[in-house]
Coordinates of C-alpha atoms in Angstrom, one line a residue:
M16 CA 91.0 -13.6 -97.4
D17 CA 91.1 -10.8 -99.9
T18 CA 87.7 -11.9 -101.2
I19 CA 86.3 -11.5 -97.3
I20 CA 87.5 -8.0 -97.3
V21 CA 86.2 -7.0 -100.7
I22 CA 82.8 -8.3 -99.8
V23 CA 82.9 -6.5 -96.5
V24 CA 84.0 -3.3 -98.1
A25 CA 81.4 -3.6 -100.9
A26 CA 78.9 -4.2 -98.0
V27 CA 79.9 -0.9 -96.2
V28 CA 79.7 0.9 -99.0
G29 CA 76.3 -0.3 -100.0
L30 CA 75.3 0.4 -96.3
A31 CA 76.6 4.0 -96.7
I32 CA 74.7 4.7 -100.0
G33 CA 71.4 3.4 -98.7
F34 CA 71.6 5.5 -96.1
A35 CA 72.1 8.5 -97.8
I36 CA 69.2 7.6 -100.1
A37 CA 67.1 7.0 -97.4
K38 CA 68.2 10.4 -95.7
M39 CA 67.5 12.4 -99.1
M40 CA 63.7 10.6 -99.4
E41 CA 63.0 11.3 -95.7
K42 CA 63.9 15.1 -96.4
G43 CA 61.7 15.3 -99.3
K44 CA 58.8 14.0 -97.2
A45 CA 59.3 16.0 -94.4
T46 CA 59.2 19.3 -96.9
K47 CA 56.0 17.9 -98.2
T48 CA 54.6 17.9 -94.9
I49 CA 55.6 21.1 -93.8
A50 CA 54.1 22.7 -96.9
N51 CA 50.8 20.8 -96.0
A52 CA 50.8 21.9 -92.6
K53 CA 51.4 25.5 -93.4
K54 CA 48.6 25.4 -95.7
E55 CA 45.9 23.9 -93.1
A56 CA 47.5 26.4 -90.5
A57 CA 46.8 29.2 -93.0
S58 CA 43.1 27.7 -94.0
I59 CA 42.7 27.3 -89.9
I60 CA 43.5 30.9 -89.4
N61 CA 41.3 32.4 -92.3
E62 CA 38.1 30.3 -90.8
A63 CA 39.2 31.3 -87.4
K64 CA 39.1 35.0 -88.4
K65 CA 35.8 34.7 -90.3
E66 CA 34.3 33.0 -87.3
G67 CA 35.8 35.9 -85.1
E68 CA 34.2 38.3 -87.4
S69 CA 30.6 36.8 -87.2
I70 CA 30.7 36.2 -83.5
K71 CA 31.9 40.0 -83.1
K72 CA 28.8 41.0 -85.0
D73 CA 26.6 38.7 -83.2
K74 CA 27.8 40.3 -79.8
I75 CA 27.5 43.8 -81.4
F76 CA 24.0 43.0 -82.3
Q77 CA 23.1 41.8 -78.8
A78 CA 24.8 44.3 -77.1
K79 CA 22.5 47.2 -79.2
E80 CA 19.3 45.1 -78.4
K81 CA 20.3 45.0 -74.4
F82 CA 21.2 48.5 -74.8
L83 CA 17.6 49.2 -76.3
E84 CA 15.8 47.1 -73.5
L85 CA 17.8 49.1 -70.7
K86 CA 16.8 52.3 -72.4
A87 CA 13.1 51.5 -72.6
E88 CA 13.2 50.2 -69.0
H89 CA 14.7 53.3 -67.9
E90 CA 12.3 55.3 -69.9
K91 CA 9.4 53.6 -68.4
V92 CA 11.1 54.4 -64.8
I93 CA 11.5 57.6 -65.6
I94 CA 7.7 57.7 -66.8
N95 CA 6.2 56.5 -63.7
K96 CA 8.7 58.7 -61.3
D97 CA 7.1 61.6 -63.3
K98 CA 3.8 60.4 -62.6
K99 CA 4.1 59.8 -59.1
I100 CA 5.5 63.6 -58.8
G101 CA 2.6 64.6 -60.7
E102 CA 0.0 63.0 -58.3
A103 CA 2.1 64.2 -55.3
E104 CA 1.9 67.8 -56.7
K105 CA -1.6 67.3 -57.2
R106 CA -2.4 65.9 -53.6
T107 CA -0.4 69.2 -52.5
R108 CA -2.1 71.5 -54.3
D109 CA -5.2 70.0 -52.8
K110 CA -3.9 70.0 -49.5
E111 CA -3.0 73.7 -50.0
S112 CA -6.3 74.4 -50.7
Q113 CA -8.3 72.5 -47.8
V114 CA -5.8 74.0 -45.4
S115 CA -6.6 77.3 -46.9
S116 CA -10.5 76.8 -46.7
E117 CA -9.8 75.7 -43.1
L118 CA -7.8 78.8 -42.1
A119 CA -10.6 80.8 -43.5
K120 CA -13.2 78.6 -41.4
N121 CA -10.7 78.8 -38.3
K122 CA -10.7 82.5 -38.4
K123 CA -14.4 82.8 -38.8
L124 CA -14.8 80.8 -35.6
N125 CA -12.3 82.7 -33.8
D126 CA -14.2 85.8 -34.7
Q127 CA -17.5 84.4 -33.7
L128 CA -15.9 83.0 -30.1
E129 CA -14.4 86.5 -29.5
Q130 CA -18.0 87.8 -29.9
Q131 CA -19.6 85.3 -27.6
I132 CA -17.0 85.8 -25.1
K133 CA -17.6 89.8 -25.1
E134 CA -21.3 88.4 -24.7
V135 CA -20.9 86.1 -21.8
N136 CA -18.5 88.8 -20.1
Y137 CA -21.3 91.2 -20.5
K138 CA -23.9 88.7 -19.1
S139 CA -21.6 87.7 -16.1
E140 CA -21.2 91.2 -15.0
I141 CA -25.0 91.8 -15.1
L142 CA -25.2 88.4 -13.1
D143 CA -22.9 89.7 -10.7
K144 CA -24.9 92.8 -10.1
K145 CA -28.0 91.1 -9.8
Q146 CA -26.4 88.1 -7.4
S147 CA -25.2 90.9 -5.1
E148 CA -28.8 92.6 -5.2
V149 CA -30.5 89.2 -4.7
E150 CA -28.3 88.9 -1.4
K151 CA -29.0 92.1 -0.1
L152 CA -33.0 91.3 -0.4
H153 CA -32.1 87.7 0.9
K154 CA -30.5 89.2 3.8
S155 CA -33.5 91.9 4.4
Q156 CA -35.9 89.3 4.2
V157 CA -34.5 87.3 6.7
Q158 CA -34.3 89.9 8.9
Q159 CA -37.8 90.7 8.7
L160 CA -38.9 86.9 9.3
E161 CA -36.4 86.6 12.2
V162 CA -38.3 89.9 13.7
I163 CA -41.7 88.6 12.7
S164 CA -41.0 84.9 14.1
G165 CA -38.7 85.6 16.7
L166 CA -36.2 82.8 15.8
S167 CA -32.8 83.3 14.3
A168 CA -31.8 82.0 10.9
E169 CA -30.0 78.9 12.7
D170 CA -32.8 77.9 14.7
A171 CA -35.3 78.1 11.6
K172 CA -32.7 76.0 9.9
S173 CA -32.6 73.4 12.6
Q174 CA -36.5 73.1 13.2
L175 CA -36.4 72.8 9.2
L176 CA -33.8 70.0 9.3
E177 CA -35.4 68.2 11.9
S178 CA -38.6 68.1 10.2
L179 CA -37.2 67.0 7.0
K180 CA -35.2 64.2 8.8
E181 CA -38.5 62.9 10.4
T182 CA -40.3 63.1 7.1
A183 CA -37.5 61.4 5.4
K184 CA -37.2 58.4 7.8
T185 CA -40.9 57.8 7.8
D186 CA -41.1 57.7 4.0
A187 CA -37.7 55.4 4.1
M188 CA -39.2 53.1 6.6
A189 CA -42.4 53.0 4.4
Y190 CA -40.3 52.4 1.3
M191 CA -38.4 49.6 3.3
Q192 CA -41.3 47.8 4.6
S193 CA -42.8 47.5 1.3
T194 CA -39.3 46.5 -0.5
L195 CA -39.3 43.8 2.3
E196 CA -42.8 42.6 1.7
E197 CA -42.0 42.3 -2.2
A198 CA -39.0 40.3 -1.4
K199 CA -40.4 38.1 0.8
L200 CA -43.3 37.5 -1.7
T201 CA -40.6 36.9 -4.4
A202 CA -38.5 34.8 -2.3
Q203 CA -41.6 32.6 -1.3
Q204 CA -42.9 32.2 -5.0
E205 CA -39.3 31.2 -6.4
A206 CA -38.9 28.7 -3.3
R207 CA -42.3 27.4 -3.9
K208 CA -41.2 26.9 -7.5
I209 CA -37.6 25.2 -6.8
V210 CA -39.8 22.9 -4.5
I211 CA -42.4 22.1 -7.0
N212 CA -40.1 21.4 -9.8
T213 CA -37.9 19.2 -7.5
I214 CA -40.8 17.0 -6.5
Q215 CA -42.2 16.9 -10.3
R216 CA -38.7 15.6 -11.0
I217 CA -38.6 12.7 -8.8
G218 CA -41.1 9.8 -8.9
T219 CA -41.1 7.3 -6.4
E220 CA -43.4 4.5 -5.0
E221 CA -45.2 4.7 -1.5
A222 CA -43.5 2.8 1.2
V223 CA -44.9 -0.9 1.7
E224 CA -43.9 -2.1 5.1
N225 CA -44.9 -5.0 7.3
C226 CA -44.0 -7.3 10.0
V227 CA -44.5 -10.9 8.7
S228 CA -43.1 -12.8 5.8
V229 CA -44.9 -15.9 4.1
F230 CA -42.9 -18.9 3.5
N231 CA -44.4 -20.9 1.0
L232 CA -44.2 -24.7 0.7
E233 CA -44.4 -27.2 -2.0
S234 CA -46.8 -29.4 0.4
D235 CA -48.0 -29.8 3.9
D236 CA -45.8 -32.8 4.6
V237 CA -42.9 -30.4 4.7
K238 CA -44.1 -28.6 8.0
G239 CA -44.1 -31.6 10.2
R240 CA -40.3 -31.9 9.2
I241 CA -40.0 -28.3 10.0
I242 CA -41.7 -28.7 13.4
G243 CA -39.6 -32.0 14.3
R244 CA -40.1 -34.3 17.2
E245 CA -41.9 -32.6 19.9
G246 CA -41.2 -29.2 18.1
R247 CA -37.4 -29.2 18.5
N248 CA -36.7 -27.8 15.3
I249 CA -39.0 -25.0 15.1
R250 CA -37.7 -24.0 18.8
A251 CA -34.3 -24.2 17.4
L252 CA -34.9 -22.0 14.4
E253 CA -36.9 -19.5 16.6
S254 CA -33.9 -19.5 19.0
A255 CA -31.2 -19.0 16.4
T256 CA -33.0 -16.4 14.4
G257 CA -35.4 -14.7 16.9
V258 CA -38.2 -15.1 14.5
E259 CA -41.6 -16.3 15.5
I260 CA -42.5 -19.4 13.6
I261 CA -46.3 -19.3 13.0
V262 CA -47.5 -23.2 11.8
D263 CA -51.5 -22.4 11.5
D264 CA -54.1 -24.0 9.2
T265 CA -53.0 -22.0 5.9
P266 CA -52.4 -24.4 3.4
E267 CA -48.7 -24.7 2.1
A268 CA -47.6 -21.5 4.0
I269 CA -45.3 -20.7 7.1
I270 CA -45.7 -17.4 8.5
L271 CA -42.3 -15.5 9.8
S272 CA -43.5 -12.8 12.2
C273 CA -40.7 -10.1 13.7
F274 CA -40.3 -6.4 13.5
D275 CA -36.7 -6.9 12.6
S276 CA -36.6 -7.6 8.8
V277 CA -33.1 -8.5 8.9
R278 CA -33.8 -11.4 11.2
R279 CA -36.9 -12.1 9.1
E280 CA -34.8 -12.3 5.9
V281 CA -32.4 -14.9 7.9
A282 CA -35.1 -17.2 8.6
R283 CA -36.7 -17.1 5.4
L284 CA -33.4 -17.8 3.5
S285 CA -32.2 -20.3 6.1
L286 CA -35.7 -22.0 5.6
H287 CA -35.6 -22.2 2.2
R288 CA -31.8 -23.7 2.2
L289 CA -33.2 -26.3 5.1
V290 CA -36.1 -27.3 2.8
T291 CA -33.8 -27.6 -0.3
D292 CA -31.4 -29.8 1.6
G293 CA -33.8 -31.9 3.6
R294 CA -31.8 -32.2 6.5
I295 CA -33.6 -30.6 9.5
H296 CA -32.4 -30.7 13.0
P297 CA -30.9 -28.4 15.5
A298 CA -27.3 -28.8 14.6
R299 CA -28.1 -28.2 11.1
I300 CA -30.2 -25.3 11.6
E301 CA -27.6 -23.6 13.7
E302 CA -25.0 -24.4 11.0
I303 CA -27.6 -22.8 8.3
V304 CA -28.6 -19.8 10.1
K305 CA -24.8 -18.9 10.6
K306 CA -24.0 -19.2 6.8
T307 CA -27.1 -17.3 6.1
E308 CA -26.3 -14.4 8.6
K309 CA -22.8 -14.1 6.7
Q310 CA -24.6 -14.3 3.4
I311 CA -26.9 -11.6 4.3
N312 CA -23.8 -9.2 5.7
E313 CA -22.3 -9.9 2.4
E314 CA -25.4 -8.9 0.5
I315 CA -25.8 -5.8 2.8
A316 CA -22.3 -4.6 2.0
E317 CA -23.3 -5.1 -2.0
I318 CA -26.5 -3.3 -1.7
G319 CA -24.4 -0.4 -0.1
K320 CA -22.0 -0.4 -3.0
R321 CA -24.7 -0.5 -5.7
T322 CA -26.6 2.5 -4.0
V323 CA -23.6 4.7 -4.0
I324 CA -22.7 3.9 -7.7
D325 CA -26.3 4.3 -8.8
L326 CA -26.3 7.9 -7.3
G327 CA -22.6 8.7 -8.9
I328 CA -21.4 9.1 -5.1
H329 CA -17.5 8.3 -4.7
G330 CA -14.9 8.1 -1.8
L331 CA -17.2 6.8 0.8
H332 CA -15.9 5.0 3.5
P333 CA -16.5 1.0 3.5
E334 CA -18.2 1.3 7.1
L335 CA -20.5 3.9 5.9
I336 CA -21.1 1.9 2.6
K337 CA -22.3 -1.2 4.6
A338 CA -24.4 1.5 7.2
V339 CA -26.2 2.4 3.7
G340 CA -26.7 -1.3 3.3
R341 CA -28.1 -2.1 6.4
M342 CA -31.1 0.9 5.7
K343 CA -32.9 -1.6 3.2
Y344 CA -33.5 -3.7 6.4
R345 CA -34.5 -0.8 8.4
S346 CA -37.9 1.3 8.4
S347 CA -38.6 5.0 9.5
Y348 CA -42.2 5.5 10.3
G349 CA -43.2 2.7 8.1
Q350 CA -41.2 3.9 5.3
N351 CA -38.1 1.8 4.0
L352 CA -34.9 3.9 5.1
L353 CA -33.1 3.1 1.9
Q354 CA -35.8 4.1 -0.4
H355 CA -36.1 7.0 1.7
S356 CA -32.6 8.1 1.7
R357 CA -32.1 7.4 -1.8
E358 CA -35.1 9.6 -2.5
V359 CA -33.6 12.4 -0.4
A360 CA -30.3 12.3 -1.9
K361 CA -32.2 12.4 -5.4
L362 CA -34.1 15.8 -4.2
C363 CA -31.0 16.9 -2.6
G364 CA -29.1 16.8 -5.9
V365 CA -31.9 18.6 -8.1
M366 CA -32.4 21.0 -5.6
A367 CA -28.6 22.3 -5.3
A368 CA -28.3 22.3 -8.8
E369 CA -31.3 24.6 -9.0
L370 CA -29.8 26.8 -6.3
G371 CA -26.1 26.8 -8.1
L372 CA -24.5 24.8 -5.2
N373 CA -22.6 21.5 -5.8
P374 CA -25.1 18.4 -6.4
K375 CA -22.6 15.7 -5.7
L376 CA -22.2 16.8 -2.1
A377 CA -26.0 17.6 -1.7
K378 CA -26.5 14.0 -2.7
R379 CA -23.7 12.5 -0.4
A380 CA -25.3 14.5 2.6
G381 CA -28.9 13.4 1.6
L382 CA -27.9 9.7 1.3
L383 CA -26.4 9.9 5.0
H384 CA -28.5 11.9 6.7
D385 CA -30.2 8.9 8.7
I386 CA -27.3 6.5 8.9
G387 CA -27.9 7.2 12.8
K388 CA -31.0 5.0 12.8
V389 CA -28.7 2.1 11.7
P390 CA -27.3 0.7 14.7
M391 CA -23.6 -0.4 14.2
A392 CA -24.0 -2.5 17.4
E393 CA -26.8 -4.0 19.4
V394 CA -27.2 -1.1 22.0
E395 CA -26.4 2.3 21.2
V396 CA -26.0 5.2 23.5
E397 CA -29.3 7.3 24.1
T398 CA -27.9 9.9 21.3
P399 CA -30.3 11.3 18.8
H400 CA -30.0 9.7 15.3
A401 CA -28.9 12.9 13.6
I402 CA -26.2 13.6 16.2
L403 CA -24.9 10.1 16.0
G404 CA -24.9 10.0 12.2
M405 CA -22.8 13.1 12.1
Q406 CA -20.3 11.4 14.7
W407 CA -20.1 8.6 12.3
A408 CA -19.6 10.8 9.5
Q409 CA -17.0 12.8 11.3
K410 CA -15.4 9.5 12.6
Y411 CA -15.0 8.4 8.8
G412 CA -13.6 11.4 7.2
E413 CA -16.6 13.4 5.8
K414 CA -16.3 16.9 5.1
A415 CA -17.9 19.8 7.4
E416 CA -20.5 20.5 5.1
V417 CA -22.0 16.9 4.9
C418 CA -21.3 16.5 8.7
N419 CA -23.4 19.9 9.9
A420 CA -26.2 18.7 6.9
I421 CA -26.4 15.2 8.9
G422 CA -26.3 16.6 12.4
A423 CA -28.9 19.9 11.6
H424 CA -31.6 18.0 9.7
H425 CA -33.7 18.0 12.7
D426 CA -32.4 21.3 14.2
E427 CA -30.0 19.6 17.0
I428 CA -27.1 21.7 16.1
E429 CA -26.8 24.8 14.3
M430 CA -26.8 25.0 10.3
T431 CA -23.6 26.4 9.1
T432 CA -23.8 25.5 5.5
L433 CA -26.2 26.2 2.7
I434 CA -26.7 22.2 2.0
S435 CA -28.0 21.9 5.6
P436 CA -31.4 23.2 5.0
I437 CA -31.7 21.5 1.4
V438 CA -31.4 18.3 3.4
Q439 CA -33.9 19.2 5.8
V440 CA -36.3 20.2 3.3
C441 CA -35.8 17.2 1.0
D442 CA -36.2 15.0 4.2
A443 CA -39.5 16.6 5.2
I444 CA -40.8 16.5 1.1
S445 CA -39.7 12.7 1.3
G446 CA -41.5 12.0 4.4
A447 CA -44.7 14.2 3.8
R448 CA -45.9 12.4 0.9
P449 CA -49.3 10.9 1.2
G450 CA -49.0 7.2 2.3
A451 CA -45.2 7.5 2.7
R452 CA -45.0 6.9 6.5
R453 CA -47.3 5.2 9.0
Q454 CA -47.0 6.5 12.5
V455 CA -48.6 3.6 14.1
L456 CA -46.3 1.1 12.9
D457 CA -43.1 2.9 14.0
S458 CA -44.4 3.2 17.6
Y459 CA -45.2 -0.5 17.5
I460 CA -41.3 -1.2 16.1
Q461 CA -39.9 1.0 18.5
R462 CA -41.9 -0.5 21.5
L463 CA -40.5 -4.0 20.3
K464 CA -37.0 -2.6 20.5
D465 CA -37.5 -1.1 23.6
L466 CA -38.3 -4.3 24.7
E467 CA -35.2 -6.0 23.8
D468 CA -32.9 -2.8 24.9
I469 CA -34.4 -3.8 28.2
A470 CA -33.1 -7.2 28.2
F471 CA -29.6 -6.4 27.0
G472 CA -29.3 -3.9 30.1
F473 CA -28.6 -6.9 32.1
N474 CA -25.6 -8.9 32.9
G475 CA -25.4 -12.5 31.1
V476 CA -28.1 -11.9 28.5
Q477 CA -26.5 -13.1 25.2
K478 CA -29.8 -12.6 23.0
A479 CA -33.3 -11.0 23.3
Y480 CA -36.3 -11.6 20.8
A481 CA -39.5 -9.7 21.4
I482 CA -42.2 -12.1 19.7
Q483 CA -45.9 -12.9 19.7
A484 CA -46.8 -9.0 18.7
G485 CA -44.7 -7.7 22.2
R486 CA -46.6 -9.8 24.0
E487 CA -43.5 -12.4 24.7
L488 CA -40.2 -11.5 25.6
R489 CA -37.6 -14.5 24.9
V490 CA -34.4 -14.0 26.4
I491 CA -31.4 -16.4 25.9
V492 CA -28.5 -16.2 28.8
E493 CA -25.0 -17.4 28.8
S494 CA -24.8 -20.8 30.9
E495 CA -21.3 -19.8 32.0
K496 CA -22.5 -16.4 33.6
V497 CA -26.1 -17.2 34.8
S498 CA -27.3 -20.2 36.7
D499 CA -30.6 -21.8 36.9
D500 CA -31.5 -19.9 40.4
K501 CA -30.2 -16.7 38.7
A502 CA -32.2 -17.1 35.6
A503 CA -35.5 -17.2 37.5
E504 CA -34.3 -14.2 39.3
L505 CA -33.6 -12.4 36.0
S506 CA -36.9 -13.2 34.6
F507 CA -38.6 -11.5 37.6
E508 CA -36.1 -8.6 37.4
I509 CA -36.6 -7.8 33.7
S510 CA -40.5 -8.0 34.2
Q511 CA -40.3 -5.6 37.1
K512 CA -38.0 -3.3 35.0
I513 CA -40.7 -3.5 31.9
Q514 CA -43.6 -2.7 34.4
T515 CA -41.7 0.6 35.8
D516 CA -40.0 1.7 32.0
M517 CA -42.8 0.9 29.6
T518 CA -46.3 1.8 29.0
Y519 CA -47.9 -1.4 26.9
P520 CA -51.4 -2.9 26.6
G521 CA -52.0 -6.2 28.2
Q522 CA -49.3 -8.4 29.6
V523 CA -45.5 -9.2 28.3
K524 CA -44.3 -12.8 29.2
V525 CA -40.6 -12.9 30.1
T526 CA -39.2 -16.4 29.3
V527 CA -35.5 -16.8 30.0
I528 CA -33.8 -19.8 28.3
R529 CA -30.5 -21.2 29.8
E530 CA -29.1 -23.8 27.7
T531 CA -26.3 -26.1 28.7
R532 CA -24.3 -28.2 25.8
S533 CA -21.6 -30.8 26.1
V534 CA -19.6 -31.0 23.1
N535 CA -16.7 -33.8 21.8
V536 CA -15.3 -34.7 19.1
A537 CA -14.6 -38.4 18.1
K538 CA -11.2 -38.7 16.0

């Protein structure tokens, strides 16, 4: 037990001694560390002082340089200002010298002006004196003249004025007459120039119209099939188309004769289809003719569309377009109506452009000016074609200028626009060309149309065709309205009407055809 206590005491004493020694050693290290730190701080402070001195020197040097730069710039500014002030002072001295010279000139001019004013005043006084003397002399002379002539001054003045008026009036009339003559001559020259230029710019072919068409056949054997048994096929074809078919000794050809080119074309196309198909009998003939008529109507509309497109005309009513297409199958004094209307439209466009007017509107009026010659029904009222065309144009919404030009191109109504005389002149130009029209052909066609119109004037007439060059009128009646006895009576009445109303060479044979059909369908 005692041994353990001794060991414990010895251990405690040893620890205390070790702790004391450790403290002494730590204190020595700390003293040494503090001394080293003081040395380092002293060296840092010395270096900082040295660096501060160098920075201070640099800053002072930079400040001196900046000061010198600012000083130099300031001196430059002062020098520039001094220079400007010197220039301004120089200009001021120049101005002062100019002002001084101007003042001297003004003073000299004022002196001269005052001298001139004095002279003018002096001359004015002299003139006043002379004027008063002249007035006195004038009064005395007037009094002497009044005594000599026995007239007062007012009477003499009035007589002089009347004489001068007469002289002036005569001179004015002579001048006006010469001016009018010169204006007329100039206007005529300009008008001729415009018309000649217009004609030269439009080149057209001469019209070639006839009343027959030749249908060529591959062989003469086909002629017999076209004629049919006892001629029934050819009679059916003539009845359906209104065209006279002449089968003569001409090899491989059949002649179609009719003044109406639409009927002729329908007959030609129908014959072509029948011959190509090979089935030729009355029922087939009627079917083909109906189809061909429908095709011709469609072609008429297409021709009208192409025509207005070629001429650059827009917004035309469809009915007017159809009327334009129908012109292809009409003629005017032997001149094809569509060709004539196209030519007039082009002439109107050129002439309107030359005169500074609207060429599109002039073209429109020129194309439509003769639509009254294209009937929209079989029988039209007895109205001049210009008035009828104007009424159609108004009905289908054409402008007032176009309607007036259509109605006035033959002077049926008064012209109210500048386009109207242009259309009239261009219509005359187109028709007056050598070879453009044939009066005889037109009168012949008109006679055939009058024959047909007489037949249409009776009740029950369904179709009427003038054939044999107007020597025969073939009338087809409705069997429900006209009996056999009535047909004979109708033939006599039509012949008497023709004798009364028409003048014609030779005789006209009137044939009334009444056909009864009974049709049933087997199912």
